[in-house]
Amino acid sequence: MHFARLNDPSRDIAPYIDLLEAISGDVRNRIGSLSAQSRDEDGRAAIDLIVRAMQDVIPGHYQFQGDAENYDDIANADLMSVIDRKRGLPVALALLYVHVAKRCQIEITGIDFPGHFLLRLQSGGARRMIDPFHGGITLGSAELRELLKAFQGLDAELQPSHYREASDIAILLRLQNNIKVRALRQGELALAARVIDNSLLIAPDHDGLWHQLGALYARLHEDAKALHAFTRFVRLCKDPMHRARISAVVEELRDRLGHQSSDRKNDTRDVPNSDAPVQLYPIRSQNTDHKNPSDNPDSGQPSTPP
């Protein structure tokens, strides 16, 4: 919610938090109701009651669904807008499920499935994979295999690595990455830089984010900010080759800023910043696991600006 508020500080978080608490209460009550019914019916497993309750309340009563028609709308990644519109991206909707589950003391985990964010619910040793984008439907092995092939080709087969768990910070970074990629597609470089700056509030040691920020500031001709970002990247990067390449960029920026400072001292006229391009090297953050993250903004991995 605070990330969403950074886009518009005039918005009040309180009503949204109140709504989330109301949704949590409704899910809790629905679980109780279904549990009472199950004693007289088929005695279905607790995990299935939980899934049914969440389906009945979140996409059912409150009508939260994925926005397939306007998937790339940047509002789909802004949590307040998602709540207002009842539509959003998989990872944005997943946040609603995660919040509700934790309030109801239900074990839930974000799953960084290739191309599509999923959730895993667990109770009494039983597990269910659900898709928050499509009404919280459960996905078995057959459905997961079909989903994987849709993103990685017909030869792809399910592997343990496809069920990678996402931490709370990873989920938030994935949401911010969606906003950033959409801003880049629209040519809004300043917005993309601001989104990365915000992401660094919760991941200050993420070397890939610092590299992306430096590249964006270089394209915006904000050399001092680019220098700061690239300097932080060099300090954090563990790859000697990448570190050496960006170190050269750092020296080039320092020389340019030094010349600009000298020119201003010796000339009273306005001296514009140089438009000479900063020599950037295409590198990959060590935190990036997907082959082409820029082609898949919902992969959860911050991508290097083009």
mmCIF file of C-alpha atoms in Angstrom:
data_model
loop_
_atom_site.group_PDB
_atom_site.id
_atom_site.type_symbol
_atom_site.label_atom_id
_atom_site.label_comp_id
_atom_site.label_asym_id
_atom_site.label_seq_id
_atom_site.Cartn_x
_atom_site.Cartn_y
_atom_site.Cartn_z
ATOM 1 C CA MET A 1 0.000 0.000 0.000
ATOM 2 C CA HIS A 2 2.834 2.374 0.791
ATOM 3 C CA PHE A 3 4.420 1.639 -2.599
ATOM 4 C CA ALA A 4 1.104 2.507 -4.259
ATOM 5 C CA ARG A 5 0.856 5.682 -2.201
ATOM 6 C CA LEU A 6 4.275 6.803 -3.443
ATOM 7 C CA ASN A 7 2.641 7.236 -6.866
ATOM 8 C CA ASP A 8 0.029 9.553 -5.355
ATOM 9 C CA PRO A 9 0.764 10.800 -1.797
ATOM 10 C CA SER A 10 -2.714 12.321 -1.555
ATOM 11 C CA ARG A 11 -4.350 8.890 -1.312
ATOM 12 C CA ASP A 12 -5.351 7.599 2.099
ATOM 13 C CA ILE A 13 -4.303 4.049 2.921
ATOM 14 C CA ALA A 14 -6.761 3.523 5.790
ATOM 15 C CA PRO A 15 -9.914 2.664 3.763
ATOM 16 C CA TYR A 16 -7.978 0.048 1.781
ATOM 17 C CA ILE A 17 -6.617 -1.563 4.924
ATOM 18 C CA ASP A 18 -10.141 -1.609 6.378
ATOM 19 C CA LEU A 19 -11.425 -3.379 3.262
ATOM 20 C CA LEU A 20 -8.673 -5.999 3.466
ATOM 21 C CA GLU A 21 -9.594 -6.666 7.071
ATOM 22 C CA ALA A 22 -13.247 -7.042 6.078
ATOM 23 C CA ILE A 23 -12.289 -9.535 3.363
ATOM 24 C CA SER A 24 -10.193 -11.464 5.884
ATOM 25 C CA GLY A 25 -13.115 -11.611 8.287
ATOM 26 C CA ASP A 26 -15.429 -12.852 5.559
ATOM 27 C CA VAL A 27 -13.018 -15.633 4.567
ATOM 28 C CA ARG A 28 -12.652 -16.661 8.206
ATOM 29 C CA ASN A 29 -16.435 -16.819 8.596
ATOM 30 C CA ARG A 30 -16.821 -18.723 5.341
ATOM 31 C CA ILE A 31 -14.308 -21.349 6.456
ATOM 32 C CA GLY A 32 -16.283 -21.775 9.663
ATOM 33 C CA SER A 33 -19.521 -22.144 7.739
ATOM 34 C CA LEU A 34 -18.093 -24.709 5.309
ATOM 35 C CA SER A 35 -16.481 -26.649 8.137
ATOM 36 C CA ALA A 36 -19.832 -26.938 9.905
ATOM 37 C CA GLN A 37 -21.503 -28.125 6.694
ATOM 38 C CA SER A 38 -18.790 -30.685 5.976
ATOM 39 C CA ARG A 39 -19.521 -32.538 9.193
ATOM 40 C CA ASP A 40 -22.936 -33.368 7.777
ATOM 41 C CA GLU A 41 -21.852 -33.894 4.171
ATOM 42 C CA ASP A 42 -18.719 -35.408 2.673
ATOM 43 C CA GLY A 43 -16.138 -34.491 5.317
ATOM 44 C CA ARG A 44 -13.941 -32.830 2.710
ATOM 45 C CA ALA A 45 -10.317 -32.050 3.658
ATOM 46 C CA ALA A 46 -9.506 -28.813 5.445
ATOM 47 C CA ILE A 47 -7.342 -27.611 2.539
ATOM 48 C CA ASP A 48 -10.272 -27.874 0.138
ATOM 49 C CA LEU A 49 -12.479 -25.920 2.538
ATOM 50 C CA ILE A 50 -9.880 -23.176 2.678
ATOM 51 C CA VAL A 51 -9.574 -23.003 -1.109
ATOM 52 C CA ARG A 52 -13.361 -22.976 -1.502
ATOM 53 C CA ALA A 53 -13.740 -20.214 1.092
ATOM 54 C CA MET A 54 -11.173 -18.016 -0.611
ATOM 55 C CA GLN A 55 -12.772 -18.600 -3.993
ATOM 56 C CA ASP A 56 -16.226 -17.792 -2.645
ATOM 57 C CA VAL A 57 -15.115 -14.552 -1.024
ATOM 58 C CA ILE A 58 -12.236 -12.937 -2.974
ATOM 59 C CA PRO A 59 -13.180 -13.547 -6.632
ATOM 60 C CA GLY A 60 -16.761 -14.506 -5.743
ATOM 61 C CA HIS A 61 -18.310 -11.953 -3.413
ATOM 62 C CA TYR A 62 -15.712 -9.191 -3.965
ATOM 63 C CA GLN A 63 -15.210 -10.007 -7.676
ATOM 64 C CA PHE A 64 -11.407 -9.681 -7.846
ATOM 65 C CA GLN A 65 -10.197 -11.086 -11.165
ATOM 66 C CA GLY A 66 -7.254 -10.824 -13.530
ATOM 67 C CA ASP A 67 -7.412 -8.082 -16.129
ATOM 68 C CA ALA A 68 -6.936 -10.069 -19.328
ATOM 69 C CA GLU A 69 -8.383 -7.337 -21.567
ATOM 70 C CA ASN A 70 -6.017 -4.576 -20.441
ATOM 71 C CA TYR A 71 -3.168 -6.691 -19.126
ATOM 72 C CA ASP A 72 -0.451 -4.098 -19.745
ATOM 73 C CA ASP A 73 -2.335 -1.259 -18.058
ATOM 74 C CA ILE A 74 0.031 0.111 -15.423
ATOM 75 C CA ALA A 75 -2.916 0.394 -13.006
ATOM 76 C CA ASN A 76 -2.921 -3.407 -12.799
ATOM 77 C CA ALA A 77 0.276 -3.232 -10.756
ATOM 78 C CA ASP A 78 -0.820 -0.441 -8.391
ATOM 79 C CA LEU A 79 -2.424 -2.118 -5.385
ATOM 80 C CA MET A 80 -4.821 0.730 -4.608
ATOM 81 C CA SER A 81 -5.954 0.868 -8.226
ATOM 82 C CA VAL A 82 -6.329 -2.912 -8.245
ATOM 83 C CA ILE A 83 -8.652 -2.706 -5.242
ATOM 84 C CA ASP A 84 -10.616 0.163 -6.803
ATOM 85 C CA ARG A 85 -11.005 -1.582 -10.171
ATOM 86 C CA LYS A 86 -11.247 -5.180 -8.873
ATOM 87 C CA ARG A 87 -8.783 -6.114 -11.629
ATOM 88 C CA GLY A 88 -5.045 -6.646 -11.638
ATOM 89 C CA LEU A 89 -1.958 -8.681 -12.498
ATOM 90 C CA PRO A 90 -1.356 -12.140 -10.989
ATOM 91 C CA VAL A 91 1.201 -10.859 -8.477
ATOM 92 C CA ALA A 92 -0.962 -7.897 -7.427
ATOM 93 C CA LEU A 93 -3.985 -10.118 -6.827
ATOM 94 C CA ALA A 94 -1.732 -12.611 -5.055
ATOM 95 C CA LEU A 95 -0.955 -9.950 -2.456
ATOM 96 C CA LEU A 96 -4.641 -9.866 -1.517
ATOM 97 C CA TYR A 97 -4.711 -13.635 -1.044
ATOM 98 C CA VAL A 98 -1.464 -13.569 0.957
ATOM 99 C CA HIS A 99 -2.777 -10.852 3.259
ATOM 100 C CA VAL A 100 -6.083 -12.632 3.851
ATOM 101 C CA ALA A 101 -4.408 -16.014 4.417
ATOM 102 C CA LYS A 102 -2.000 -14.614 6.983
ATOM 103 C CA ARG A 103 -4.815 -12.834 8.811
ATOM 104 C CA CYS A 104 -6.675 -16.143 8.941
ATOM 105 C CA GLN A 105 -3.524 -18.038 10.014
ATOM 106 C CA ILE A 106 -3.501 -20.052 6.797
ATOM 107 C CA GLU A 107 -0.146 -21.218 5.460
ATOM 108 C CA ILE A 108 0.426 -19.638 2.054
ATOM 109 C CA THR A 109 3.490 -19.247 -0.166
ATOM 110 C CA GLY A 110 4.108 -17.265 -3.341
ATOM 111 C CA ILE A 111 5.407 -19.459 -6.176
ATOM 112 C CA ASP A 112 7.574 -17.866 -8.860
ATOM 113 C CA PHE A 113 6.271 -20.130 -11.614
ATOM 114 C CA PRO A 114 7.662 -19.355 -15.088
ATOM 115 C CA GLY A 115 5.669 -16.540 -16.644
ATOM 116 C CA HIS A 116 2.757 -16.607 -14.209
ATOM 117 C CA PHE A 117 2.718 -15.985 -10.464
ATOM 118 C CA LEU A 118 0.926 -18.663 -8.438
ATOM 119 C CA LEU A 119 0.179 -19.416 -4.790
ATOM 120 C CA ARG A 120 0.497 -22.574 -2.734
ATOM 121 C CA LEU A 121 -1.881 -23.186 0.166
ATOM 122 C CA GLN A 122 -1.093 -25.793 2.790
ATOM 123 C CA SER A 123 -3.049 -27.332 5.648
ATOM 124 C CA GLY A 124 -2.566 -30.579 7.546
ATOM 125 C CA GLY A 125 0.174 -31.749 5.178
ATOM 126 C CA ALA A 126 -2.023 -31.263 2.092
ATOM 127 C CA ARG A 127 -1.169 -28.691 -0.567
ATOM 128 C CA ARG A 128 -3.023 -26.944 -3.347
ATOM 129 C CA MET A 129 -1.681 -24.667 -6.077
ATOM 130 C CA ILE A 130 -4.066 -21.846 -6.970
ATOM 131 C CA ASP A 131 -4.113 -19.176 -9.647
ATOM 132 C CA PRO A 132 -5.162 -15.753 -8.258
ATOM 133 C CA PHE A 133 -5.514 -14.352 -11.790
ATOM 134 C CA HIS A 134 -8.219 -16.856 -12.737
ATOM 135 C CA GLY A 135 -10.542 -16.819 -9.749
ATOM 136 C CA GLY A 136 -8.281 -18.768 -7.412
ATOM 137 C CA ILE A 137 -8.792 -22.021 -9.349
ATOM 138 C CA THR A 138 -6.712 -25.007 -8.287
ATOM 139 C CA LEU A 139 -4.057 -26.315 -10.652
ATOM 140 C CA GLY A 140 -2.982 -29.934 -10.667
ATOM 141 C CA SER A 141 0.059 -31.404 -12.403
ATOM 142 C CA ALA A 142 -1.672 -31.548 -15.786
ATOM 143 C CA GLU A 143 -2.726 -27.902 -15.656
ATOM 144 C CA LEU A 144 0.713 -26.791 -14.441
ATOM 145 C CA ARG A 145 2.386 -28.701 -17.266
ATOM 146 C CA GLU A 146 0.084 -27.061 -19.799
ATOM 147 C CA LEU A 147 0.793 -23.636 -18.317
ATOM 148 C CA LEU A 148 4.545 -24.254 -18.460
ATOM 149 C CA LYS A 149 4.419 -25.330 -22.095
ATOM 150 C CA ALA A 150 2.463 -22.183 -22.961
ATOM 151 C CA PHE A 151 5.382 -20.072 -21.728
ATOM 152 C CA GLN A 152 8.418 -22.249 -22.465
ATOM 153 C CA GLY A 153 7.434 -24.373 -25.438
ATOM 154 C CA LEU A 154 5.994 -27.818 -26.047
ATOM 155 C CA ASP A 155 9.193 -29.586 -24.996
ATOM 156 C CA ALA A 156 9.194 -28.070 -21.505
ATOM 157 C CA GLU A 157 8.614 -30.400 -18.574
ATOM 158 C CA LEU A 158 7.952 -29.620 -14.923
ATOM 159 C CA GLN A 159 11.050 -29.394 -12.761
ATOM 160 C CA PRO A 160 11.485 -28.741 -9.020
ATOM 161 C CA SER A 161 13.012 -25.357 -9.913
ATOM 162 C CA HIS A 162 9.672 -24.263 -11.355
ATOM 163 C CA TYR A 163 8.192 -24.230 -7.847
ATOM 164 C CA ARG A 164 10.610 -21.650 -6.478
ATOM 165 C CA GLU A 165 9.227 -19.958 -3.379
ATOM 166 C CA ALA A 166 9.053 -16.162 -3.361
ATOM 167 C CA SER A 167 9.799 -14.196 -0.207
ATOM 168 C CA ASP A 168 7.705 -11.188 0.774
ATOM 169 C CA ILE A 169 10.412 -8.876 -0.572
ATOM 170 C CA ALA A 170 10.631 -10.859 -3.815
ATOM 171 C CA ILE A 171 6.866 -10.510 -4.318
ATOM 172 C CA LEU A 172 7.027 -6.748 -3.800
ATOM 173 C CA LEU A 173 10.010 -6.437 -6.158
ATOM 174 C CA ARG A 174 8.141 -8.446 -8.757
ATOM 175 C CA LEU A 175 5.191 -6.069 -8.529
ATOM 176 C CA GLN A 176 7.481 -3.029 -8.840
ATOM 177 C CA ASN A 177 9.241 -4.658 -11.775
ATOM 178 C CA ASN A 178 5.916 -4.880 -13.607
ATOM 179 C CA ILE A 179 5.388 -1.138 -13.148
ATOM 180 C CA LYS A 180 8.918 -0.383 -14.281
ATOM 181 C CA VAL A 181 8.681 -2.489 -17.448
ATOM 182 C CA ARG A 182 5.385 -0.879 -18.411
ATOM 183 C CA ALA A 183 6.873 2.584 -17.833
ATOM 184 C CA LEU A 184 9.790 1.695 -20.127
ATOM 185 C CA ARG A 185 7.411 0.471 -22.820
ATOM 186 C CA GLN A 186 5.690 3.855 -22.699
ATOM 187 C CA GLY A 187 9.016 5.687 -22.840
ATOM 188 C CA GLU A 188 8.562 7.128 -19.335
ATOM 189 C CA LEU A 189 12.192 6.823 -18.219
ATOM 190 C CA ALA A 190 11.836 9.154 -15.236
ATOM 191 C CA LEU A 191 8.955 7.074 -13.887
ATOM 192 C CA ALA A 192 10.940 3.873 -14.383
ATOM 193 C CA ALA A 193 13.868 5.395 -12.475
ATOM 194 C CA ARG A 194 11.563 6.440 -9.636
ATOM 195 C CA VAL A 195 10.139 2.916 -9.420
ATOM 196 C CA ILE A 196 13.636 1.451 -9.117
ATOM 197 C CA ASP A 197 14.521 4.063 -6.497
ATOM 198 C CA ASN A 198 11.460 2.927 -4.546
ATOM 199 C CA SER A 199 12.438 -0.722 -4.929
ATOM 200 C CA LEU A 200 15.817 0.015 -3.393
ATOM 201 C CA LEU A 201 14.016 1.035 -0.196
ATOM 202 C CA ILE A 202 13.453 -2.653 0.524
ATOM 203 C CA ALA A 203 16.409 -4.131 -1.406
ATOM 204 C CA PRO A 204 19.333 -1.719 -0.925
ATOM 205 C CA ASP A 205 21.925 -4.409 -1.708
ATOM 206 C CA HIS A 206 20.381 -5.568 -5.001
ATOM 207 C CA ASP A 207 23.215 -4.996 -7.472
ATOM 208 C CA GLY A 208 20.976 -5.412 -10.519
ATOM 209 C CA LEU A 209 18.684 -2.597 -9.407
ATOM 210 C CA TRP A 210 21.636 -0.233 -8.986
ATOM 211 C CA HIS A 211 22.855 -1.072 -12.493
ATOM 212 C CA GLN A 212 19.425 -0.470 -13.978
ATOM 213 C CA LEU A 213 19.147 2.839 -12.146
ATOM 214 C CA GLY A 214 22.541 3.958 -13.410
ATOM 215 C CA ALA A 215 21.641 3.065 -16.984
ATOM 216 C CA LEU A 216 18.372 4.996 -16.769
ATOM 217 C CA TYR A 217 19.980 8.090 -15.277
ATOM 218 C CA ALA A 218 22.636 7.959 -17.996
ATOM 219 C CA ARG A 219 19.895 7.958 -20.635
ATOM 220 C CA LEU A 220 18.261 10.880 -18.826
ATOM 221 C CA HIS A 221 21.621 12.741 -18.901
ATOM 222 C CA GLU A 222 21.678 12.927 -15.109
ATOM 223 C CA ASP A 223 25.358 12.088 -14.832
ATOM 224 C CA ALA A 224 25.786 12.697 -11.104
ATOM 225 C CA LYS A 225 22.932 10.318 -10.262
ATOM 226 C CA ALA A 226 24.218 7.779 -12.766
ATOM 227 C CA LEU A 227 27.652 7.965 -11.158
ATOM 228 C CA HIS A 228 26.199 7.335 -7.702
ATOM 229 C CA ALA A 229 24.176 4.329 -8.910
ATOM 230 C CA PHE A 230 27.019 2.748 -10.859
ATOM 231 C CA THR A 231 29.394 3.280 -7.930
ATOM 232 C CA ARG A 232 27.016 1.383 -5.658
ATOM 233 C CA PHE A 233 26.754 -1.360 -8.262
ATOM 234 C CA VAL A 234 30.532 -1.756 -8.411
ATOM 235 C CA ARG A 235 30.685 -2.094 -4.634
ATOM 236 C CA LEU A 236 27.997 -4.807 -4.592
ATOM 237 C CA CYS A 237 28.719 -6.783 -7.757
ATOM 238 C CA LYS A 238 30.497 -10.095 -7.227
ATOM 239 C CA ASP A 239 31.356 -10.717 -10.876
ATOM 240 C CA PRO A 240 34.899 -9.407 -11.623
ATOM 241 C CA MET A 241 34.247 -8.883 -15.341
ATOM 242 C CA HIS A 242 31.025 -6.932 -14.814
ATOM 243 C CA ARG A 243 32.606 -4.939 -12.028
ATOM 244 C CA ALA A 244 35.561 -3.997 -14.260
ATOM 245 C CA ARG A 245 33.304 -2.935 -17.124
ATOM 246 C CA ILE A 246 31.153 -0.655 -15.027
ATOM 247 C CA SER A 247 34.240 0.673 -13.225
ATOM 248 C CA ALA A 248 35.312 2.040 -16.606
ATOM 249 C CA VAL A 249 31.918 3.741 -16.943
ATOM 250 C CA VAL A 250 32.337 5.203 -13.454
ATOM 251 C CA GLU A 251 35.703 6.713 -14.419
ATOM 252 C CA GLU A 252 34.230 8.137 -17.622
ATOM 253 C CA LEU A 253 31.412 9.770 -15.664
ATOM 254 C CA ARG A 254 33.829 11.194 -13.108
ATOM 255 C CA ASP A 255 35.951 12.692 -15.884
ATOM 256 C CA ARG A 256 32.899 14.186 -17.556
ATOM 257 C CA LEU A 257 31.582 15.695 -14.339
ATOM 258 C CA GLY A 258 35.048 17.038 -13.563
ATOM 259 C CA HIS A 259 35.278 18.717 -16.962
ATOM 260 C CA GLN A 260 31.808 20.188 -16.556
ATOM 261 C CA SER A 261 32.741 21.586 -13.155
ATOM 262 C CA SER A 262 35.923 23.088 -14.567
ATOM 263 C CA ASP A 263 34.069 24.613 -17.495
ATOM 264 C CA ARG A 264 31.574 26.277 -15.173
ATOM 265 C CA LYS A 265 34.365 27.770 -13.115
ATOM 266 C CA ASN A 266 36.130 29.208 -16.161
ATOM 267 C CA ASP A 267 33.126 30.331 -18.158
ATOM 268 C CA THR A 268 30.255 32.461 -16.885
ATOM 269 C CA ARG A 269 28.004 31.347 -19.727
ATOM 270 C CA ASP A 270 25.557 28.515 -19.282
ATOM 271 C CA VAL A 271 27.285 25.316 -20.246
ATOM 272 C CA PRO A 272 24.816 22.530 -21.029
ATOM 273 C CA ASN A 273 25.493 18.972 -19.985
ATOM 274 C CA SER A 274 27.226 16.876 -22.605
ATOM 275 C CA ASP A 275 24.915 14.755 -24.727
ATOM 276 C CA ALA A 276 27.709 12.307 -25.482
ATOM 277 C CA PRO A 277 26.433 8.814 -24.709
ATOM 278 C CA VAL A 278 27.801 6.992 -21.708
ATOM 279 C CA GLN A 279 29.469 3.775 -22.778
ATOM 280 C CA LEU A 280 27.299 1.071 -21.257
ATOM 281 C CA TYR A 281 27.933 -2.622 -21.371
ATOM 282 C CA PRO A 282 25.082 -5.117 -21.518
ATOM 283 C CA ILE A 283 25.390 -7.077 -18.319
ATOM 284 C CA ARG A 284 23.195 -9.348 -16.287
ATOM 285 C CA SER A 285 22.619 -9.062 -12.582
ATOM 286 C CA GLN A 286 23.574 -12.161 -10.669
ATOM 287 C CA ASN A 287 20.079 -12.030 -9.205
ATOM 288 C CA THR A 288 18.521 -12.497 -12.665
ATOM 289 C CA ASP A 289 17.631 -16.113 -13.390
ATOM 290 C CA HIS A 290 15.453 -15.910 -16.511
ATOM 291 C CA LYS A 291 16.928 -15.850 -19.984
ATOM 292 C CA ASN A 292 15.049 -12.811 -21.288
ATOM 293 C CA PRO A 293 13.452 -10.967 -18.365
ATOM 294 C CA SER A 294 12.760 -7.867 -20.440
ATOM 295 C CA ASP A 295 10.566 -10.030 -22.689
ATOM 296 C CA ASN A 296 8.601 -11.223 -19.676
ATOM 297 C CA PRO A 297 7.795 -8.366 -17.310
ATOM 298 C CA ASP A 298 5.887 -10.674 -15.005
ATOM 299 C CA SER A 299 8.812 -13.001 -14.493
ATOM 300 C CA GLY A 300 9.588 -11.390 -11.173
ATOM 301 C CA GLN A 301 13.169 -10.583 -12.097
ATOM 302 C CA PRO A 302 14.151 -6.943 -12.556
ATOM 303 C CA SER A 303 15.287 -6.508 -16.167
ATOM 304 C CA THR A 304 17.982 -4.257 -17.517
ATOM 305 C CA PRO A 305 16.547 -1.216 -19.333
ATOM 306 C CA PRO A 306 16.937 -1.502 -23.129
#
